[in-house]
mmCIF file of C-alpha atoms and ligand atoms in Angstrom:
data_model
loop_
_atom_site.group_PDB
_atom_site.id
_atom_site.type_symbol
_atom_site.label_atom_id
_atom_site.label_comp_id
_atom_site.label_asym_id
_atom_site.label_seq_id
_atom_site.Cartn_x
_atom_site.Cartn_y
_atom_site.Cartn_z
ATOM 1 C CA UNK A 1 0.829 -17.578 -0.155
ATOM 2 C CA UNK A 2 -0.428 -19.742 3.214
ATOM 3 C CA UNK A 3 -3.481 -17.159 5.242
ATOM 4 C CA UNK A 4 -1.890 -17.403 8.519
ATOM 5 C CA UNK A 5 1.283 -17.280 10.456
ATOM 6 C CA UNK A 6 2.215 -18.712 13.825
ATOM 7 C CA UNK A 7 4.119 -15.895 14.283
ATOM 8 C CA UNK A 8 0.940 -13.228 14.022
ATOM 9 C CA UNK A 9 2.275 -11.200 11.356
ATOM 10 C CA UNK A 10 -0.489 -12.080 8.912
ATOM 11 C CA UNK A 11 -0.245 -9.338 5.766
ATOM 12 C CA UNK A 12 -3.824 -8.848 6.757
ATOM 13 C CA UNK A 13 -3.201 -8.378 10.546
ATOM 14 C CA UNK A 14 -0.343 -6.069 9.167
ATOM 15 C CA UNK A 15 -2.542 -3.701 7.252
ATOM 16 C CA UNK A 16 -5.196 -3.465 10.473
ATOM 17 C CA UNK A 17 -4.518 -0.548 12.080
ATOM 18 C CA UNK A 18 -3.077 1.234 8.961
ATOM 19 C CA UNK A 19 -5.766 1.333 6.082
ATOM 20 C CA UNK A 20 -8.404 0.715 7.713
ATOM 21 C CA UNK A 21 -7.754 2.580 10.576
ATOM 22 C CA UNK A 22 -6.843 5.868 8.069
ATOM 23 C CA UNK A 23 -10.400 4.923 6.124
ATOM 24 C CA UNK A 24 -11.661 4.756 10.271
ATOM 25 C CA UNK A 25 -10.837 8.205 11.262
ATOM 26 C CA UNK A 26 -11.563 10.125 8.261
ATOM 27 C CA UNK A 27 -13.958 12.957 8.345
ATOM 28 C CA UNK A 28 -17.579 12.058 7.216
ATOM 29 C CA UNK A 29 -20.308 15.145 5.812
ATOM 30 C CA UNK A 30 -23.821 13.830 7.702
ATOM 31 C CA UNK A 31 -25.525 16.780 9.807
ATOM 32 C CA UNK A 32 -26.187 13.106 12.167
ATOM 33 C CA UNK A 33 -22.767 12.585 12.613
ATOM 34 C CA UNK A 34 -21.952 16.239 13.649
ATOM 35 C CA UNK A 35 -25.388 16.169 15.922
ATOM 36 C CA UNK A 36 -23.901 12.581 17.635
ATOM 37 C CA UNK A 37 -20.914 13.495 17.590
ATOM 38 C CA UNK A 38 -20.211 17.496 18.691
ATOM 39 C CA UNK A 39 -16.700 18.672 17.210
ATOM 40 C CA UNK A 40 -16.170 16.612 14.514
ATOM 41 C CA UNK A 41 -14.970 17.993 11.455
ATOM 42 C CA UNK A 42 -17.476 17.450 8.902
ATOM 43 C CA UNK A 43 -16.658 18.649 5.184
ATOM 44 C CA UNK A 44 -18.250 19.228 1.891
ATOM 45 C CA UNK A 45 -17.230 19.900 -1.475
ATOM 46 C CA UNK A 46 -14.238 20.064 -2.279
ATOM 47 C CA UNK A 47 -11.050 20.806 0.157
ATOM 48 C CA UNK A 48 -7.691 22.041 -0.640
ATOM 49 C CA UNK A 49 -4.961 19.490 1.005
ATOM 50 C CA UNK A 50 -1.161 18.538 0.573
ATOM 51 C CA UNK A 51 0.663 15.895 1.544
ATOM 52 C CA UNK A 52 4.102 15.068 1.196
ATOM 53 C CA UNK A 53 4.479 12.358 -1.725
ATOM 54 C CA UNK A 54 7.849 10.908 -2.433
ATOM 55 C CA UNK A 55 9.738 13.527 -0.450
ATOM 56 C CA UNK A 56 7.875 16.440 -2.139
ATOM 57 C CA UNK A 57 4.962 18.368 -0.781
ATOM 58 C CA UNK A 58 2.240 18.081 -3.335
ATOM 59 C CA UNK A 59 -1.369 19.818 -3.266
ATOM 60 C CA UNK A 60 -4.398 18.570 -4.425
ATOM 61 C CA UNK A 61 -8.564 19.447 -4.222
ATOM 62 C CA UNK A 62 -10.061 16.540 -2.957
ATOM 63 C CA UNK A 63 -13.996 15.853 -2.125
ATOM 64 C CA UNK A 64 -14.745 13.729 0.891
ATOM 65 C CA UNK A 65 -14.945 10.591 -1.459
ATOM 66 C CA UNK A 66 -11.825 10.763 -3.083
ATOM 67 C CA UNK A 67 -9.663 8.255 -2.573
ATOM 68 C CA UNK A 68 -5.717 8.622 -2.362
ATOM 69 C CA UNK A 69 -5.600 6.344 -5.055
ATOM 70 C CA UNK A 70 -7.570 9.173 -7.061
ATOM 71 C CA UNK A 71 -4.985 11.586 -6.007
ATOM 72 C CA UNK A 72 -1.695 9.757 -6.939
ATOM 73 C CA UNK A 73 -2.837 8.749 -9.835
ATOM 74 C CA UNK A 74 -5.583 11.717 -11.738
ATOM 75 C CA UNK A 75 -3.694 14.719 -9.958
ATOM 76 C CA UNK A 76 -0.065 13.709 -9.045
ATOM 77 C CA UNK A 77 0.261 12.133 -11.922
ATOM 78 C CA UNK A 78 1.873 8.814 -10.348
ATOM 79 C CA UNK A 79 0.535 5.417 -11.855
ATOM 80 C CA UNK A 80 2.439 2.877 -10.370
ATOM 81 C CA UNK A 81 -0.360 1.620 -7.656
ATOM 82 C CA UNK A 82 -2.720 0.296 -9.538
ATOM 83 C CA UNK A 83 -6.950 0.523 -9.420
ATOM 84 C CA UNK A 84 -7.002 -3.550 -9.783
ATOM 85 C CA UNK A 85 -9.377 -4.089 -6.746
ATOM 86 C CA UNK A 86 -10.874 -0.964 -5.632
ATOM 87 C CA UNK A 87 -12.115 -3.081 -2.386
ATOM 88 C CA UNK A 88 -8.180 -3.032 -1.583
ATOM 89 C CA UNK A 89 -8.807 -7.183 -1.994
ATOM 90 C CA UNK A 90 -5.764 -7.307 -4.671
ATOM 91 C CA UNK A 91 -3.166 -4.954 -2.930
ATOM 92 C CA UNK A 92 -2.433 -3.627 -6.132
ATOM 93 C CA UNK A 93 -2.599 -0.164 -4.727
ATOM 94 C CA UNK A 94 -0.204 -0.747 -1.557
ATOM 95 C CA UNK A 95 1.465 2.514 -0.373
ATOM 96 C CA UNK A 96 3.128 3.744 2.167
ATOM 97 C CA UNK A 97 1.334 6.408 4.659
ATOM 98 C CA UNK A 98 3.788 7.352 7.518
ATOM 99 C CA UNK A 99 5.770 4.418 6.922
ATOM 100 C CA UNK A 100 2.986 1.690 7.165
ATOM 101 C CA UNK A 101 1.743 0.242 4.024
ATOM 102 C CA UNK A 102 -2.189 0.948 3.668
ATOM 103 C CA UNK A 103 -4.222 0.282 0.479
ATOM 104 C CA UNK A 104 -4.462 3.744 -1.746
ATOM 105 C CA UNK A 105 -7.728 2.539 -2.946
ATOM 106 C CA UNK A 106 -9.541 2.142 0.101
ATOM 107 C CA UNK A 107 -7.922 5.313 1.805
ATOM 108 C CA UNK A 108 -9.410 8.433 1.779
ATOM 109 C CA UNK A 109 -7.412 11.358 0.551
ATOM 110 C CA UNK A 110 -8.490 13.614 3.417
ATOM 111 C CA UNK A 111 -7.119 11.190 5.836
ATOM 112 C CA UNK A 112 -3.840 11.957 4.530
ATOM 113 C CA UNK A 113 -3.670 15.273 4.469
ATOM 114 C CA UNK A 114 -0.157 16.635 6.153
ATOM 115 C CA UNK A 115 1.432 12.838 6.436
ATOM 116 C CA UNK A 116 3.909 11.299 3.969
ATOM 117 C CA UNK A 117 3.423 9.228 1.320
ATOM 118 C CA UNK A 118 5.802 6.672 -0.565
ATOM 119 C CA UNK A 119 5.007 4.970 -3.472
ATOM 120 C CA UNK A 120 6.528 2.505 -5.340
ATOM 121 C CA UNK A 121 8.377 5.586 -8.052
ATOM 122 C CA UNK A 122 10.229 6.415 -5.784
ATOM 123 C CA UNK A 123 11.691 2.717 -5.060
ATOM 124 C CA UNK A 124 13.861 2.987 -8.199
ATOM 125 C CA UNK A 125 17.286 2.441 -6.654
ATOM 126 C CA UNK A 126 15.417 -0.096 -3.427
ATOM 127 C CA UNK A 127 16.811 -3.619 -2.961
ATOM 128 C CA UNK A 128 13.521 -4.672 -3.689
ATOM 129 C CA UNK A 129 12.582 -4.363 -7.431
ATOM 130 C CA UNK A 130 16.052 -5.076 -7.889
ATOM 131 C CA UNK A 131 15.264 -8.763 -6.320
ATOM 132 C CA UNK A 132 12.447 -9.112 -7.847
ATOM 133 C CA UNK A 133 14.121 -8.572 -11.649
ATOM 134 C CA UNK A 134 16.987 -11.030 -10.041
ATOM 135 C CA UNK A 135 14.445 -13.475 -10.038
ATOM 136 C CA UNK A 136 11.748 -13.128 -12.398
ATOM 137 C CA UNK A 137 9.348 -12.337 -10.263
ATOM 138 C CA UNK A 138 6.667 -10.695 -12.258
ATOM 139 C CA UNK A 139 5.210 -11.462 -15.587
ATOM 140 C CA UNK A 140 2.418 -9.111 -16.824
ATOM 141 C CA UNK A 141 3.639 -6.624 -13.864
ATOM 142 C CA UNK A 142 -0.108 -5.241 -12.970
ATOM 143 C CA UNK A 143 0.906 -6.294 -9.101
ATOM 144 C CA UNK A 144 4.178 -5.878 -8.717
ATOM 145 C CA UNK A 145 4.196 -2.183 -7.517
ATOM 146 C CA UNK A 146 1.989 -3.465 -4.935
ATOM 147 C CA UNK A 147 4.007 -6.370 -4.413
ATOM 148 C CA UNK A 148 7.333 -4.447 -3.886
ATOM 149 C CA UNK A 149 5.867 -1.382 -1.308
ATOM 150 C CA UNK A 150 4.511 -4.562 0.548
ATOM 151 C CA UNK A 151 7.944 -6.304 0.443
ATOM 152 C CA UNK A 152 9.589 -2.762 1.374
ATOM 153 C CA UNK A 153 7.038 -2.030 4.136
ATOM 154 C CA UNK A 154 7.442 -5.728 5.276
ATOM 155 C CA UNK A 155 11.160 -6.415 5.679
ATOM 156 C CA UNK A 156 11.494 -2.599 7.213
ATOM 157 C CA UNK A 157 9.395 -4.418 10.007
ATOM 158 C CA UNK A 158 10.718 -7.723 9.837
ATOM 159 C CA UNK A 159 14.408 -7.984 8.214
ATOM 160 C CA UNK A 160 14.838 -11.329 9.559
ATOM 161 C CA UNK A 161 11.552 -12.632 8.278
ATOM 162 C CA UNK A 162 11.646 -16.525 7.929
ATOM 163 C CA UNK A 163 9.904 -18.278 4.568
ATOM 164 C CA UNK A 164 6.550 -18.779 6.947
ATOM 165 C CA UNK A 165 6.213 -15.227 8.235
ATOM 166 C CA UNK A 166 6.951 -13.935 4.691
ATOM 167 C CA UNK A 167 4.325 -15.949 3.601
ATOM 168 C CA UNK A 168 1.812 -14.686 5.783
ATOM 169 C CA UNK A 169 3.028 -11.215 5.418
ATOM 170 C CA UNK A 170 2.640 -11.232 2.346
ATOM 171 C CA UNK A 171 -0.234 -12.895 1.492
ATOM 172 C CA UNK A 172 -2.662 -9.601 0.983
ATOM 173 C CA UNK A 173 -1.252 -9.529 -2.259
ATOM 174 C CA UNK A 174 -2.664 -11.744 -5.054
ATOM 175 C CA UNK A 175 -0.870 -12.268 -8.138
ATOM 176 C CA UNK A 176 -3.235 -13.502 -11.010
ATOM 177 C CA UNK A 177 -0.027 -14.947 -13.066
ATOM 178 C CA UNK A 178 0.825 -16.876 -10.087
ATOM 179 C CA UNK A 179 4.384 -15.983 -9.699
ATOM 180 C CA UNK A 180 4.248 -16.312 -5.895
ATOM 181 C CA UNK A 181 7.452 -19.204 -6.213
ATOM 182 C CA UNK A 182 9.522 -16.565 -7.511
ATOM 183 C CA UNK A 183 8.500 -13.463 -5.195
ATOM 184 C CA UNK A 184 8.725 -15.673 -2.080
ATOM 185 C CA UNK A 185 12.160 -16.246 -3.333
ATOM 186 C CA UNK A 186 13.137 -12.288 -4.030
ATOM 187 C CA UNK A 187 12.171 -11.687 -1.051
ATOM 188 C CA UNK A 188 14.005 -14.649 0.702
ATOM 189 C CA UNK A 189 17.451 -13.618 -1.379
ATOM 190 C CA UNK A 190 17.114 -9.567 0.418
ATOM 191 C CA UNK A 191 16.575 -11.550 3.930
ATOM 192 C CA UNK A 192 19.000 -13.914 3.486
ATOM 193 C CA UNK A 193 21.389 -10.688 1.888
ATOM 194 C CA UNK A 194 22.378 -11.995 -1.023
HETATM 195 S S1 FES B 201 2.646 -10.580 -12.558
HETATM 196 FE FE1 FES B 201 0.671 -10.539 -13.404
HETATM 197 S S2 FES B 201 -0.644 -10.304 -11.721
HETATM 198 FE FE2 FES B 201 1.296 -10.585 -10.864
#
């Protein structure tokens, strides 16, 4: 997939603002930060939270390290993002947090607390993994969950995506089997509606 798009819709540029930002805000535990910072919630140990995951309000105990990743997959019990690049470099982990696609892995659970969650179980009956069967565009599969939340999460912002802006929107996501030809085209065949 090409790094950049003339457009500005780089996958990259489209994840600013939602991962990072979520991993940005979340609450930290140093008695410094509460001393610099007067009000801000620091926590401890381990916190009772829910979030609603796929429609369903779910509760978990989370530390301030625990990632959302953790959650979904040791507590909720939902494996489909994948722990490929903890770093978030892969995008094997892409979910959706309040409609934006963020990287589970690099997300703090606490920072989710009370907002909705969509991963990629509950995109059974989506246009999207139905493309991507259409067109053979996975082999050993470890990125396509990723892959399709992206593609959702993409084309719910862009529907009329051209081949260059899905490209770049895309291109967050690394497929080690190299089956970009055939995802670029998946996703081409839902723009294109057929
Ligand atoms: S299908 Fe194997 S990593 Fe993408």
């Amino acid at each position: 997939m090409s790094q950049q798009s003339s457009q500005g819709v780089s996958r990259r540029g489209f994840l600013k603002g939602s991962g990072a930002a979520v991993a940005a805000s979340s609450v930290v535990s140093s008695t410094e930060a509460e001393a610099a910072a007067p009000g801000l919630q620091v926590v401890s140990g381990e916190t009772s939270i829910t979030m609603k995951v796929n429609g369903k309000s779910m509760a978990a105990k989370v530390e301030p390290r625990t990632t959302l990743l953790d959650v979904l997959r040791y507590q909720f019990d939902l494996t489909g993002a994948k722990p490929v690049s903890l770093g978030g470099s892969s995008g094997a982990s892409t979910v959706l947090v309040g409609g934006k696609a963020v990287m589970a892995s690099t997300t703090l659970a606490l920072a989710v607390a009370g907002k909705e969650v969509t991963t990629c179980e509950s995109l059974g009956g989506d246009a999207v993994p139905s493309a991507f069967v259409e067109h053979d565009a996975q082999q050993c599969g470890f990125c396509t969950p990723g892959f399709v939340v992206a593609v959702r999460a993409f084309l719910n912002k862009y529907p009329n995506a051209t081949e260059e802006q899905i490209r770049a929107g895309l291109n967050g996501n690394i497929c080690r089997c190299g089956t970009y030809a055939n995802i670029l085209q998946a996703v081409i065949s839902l723009v294109k509606g057929n």
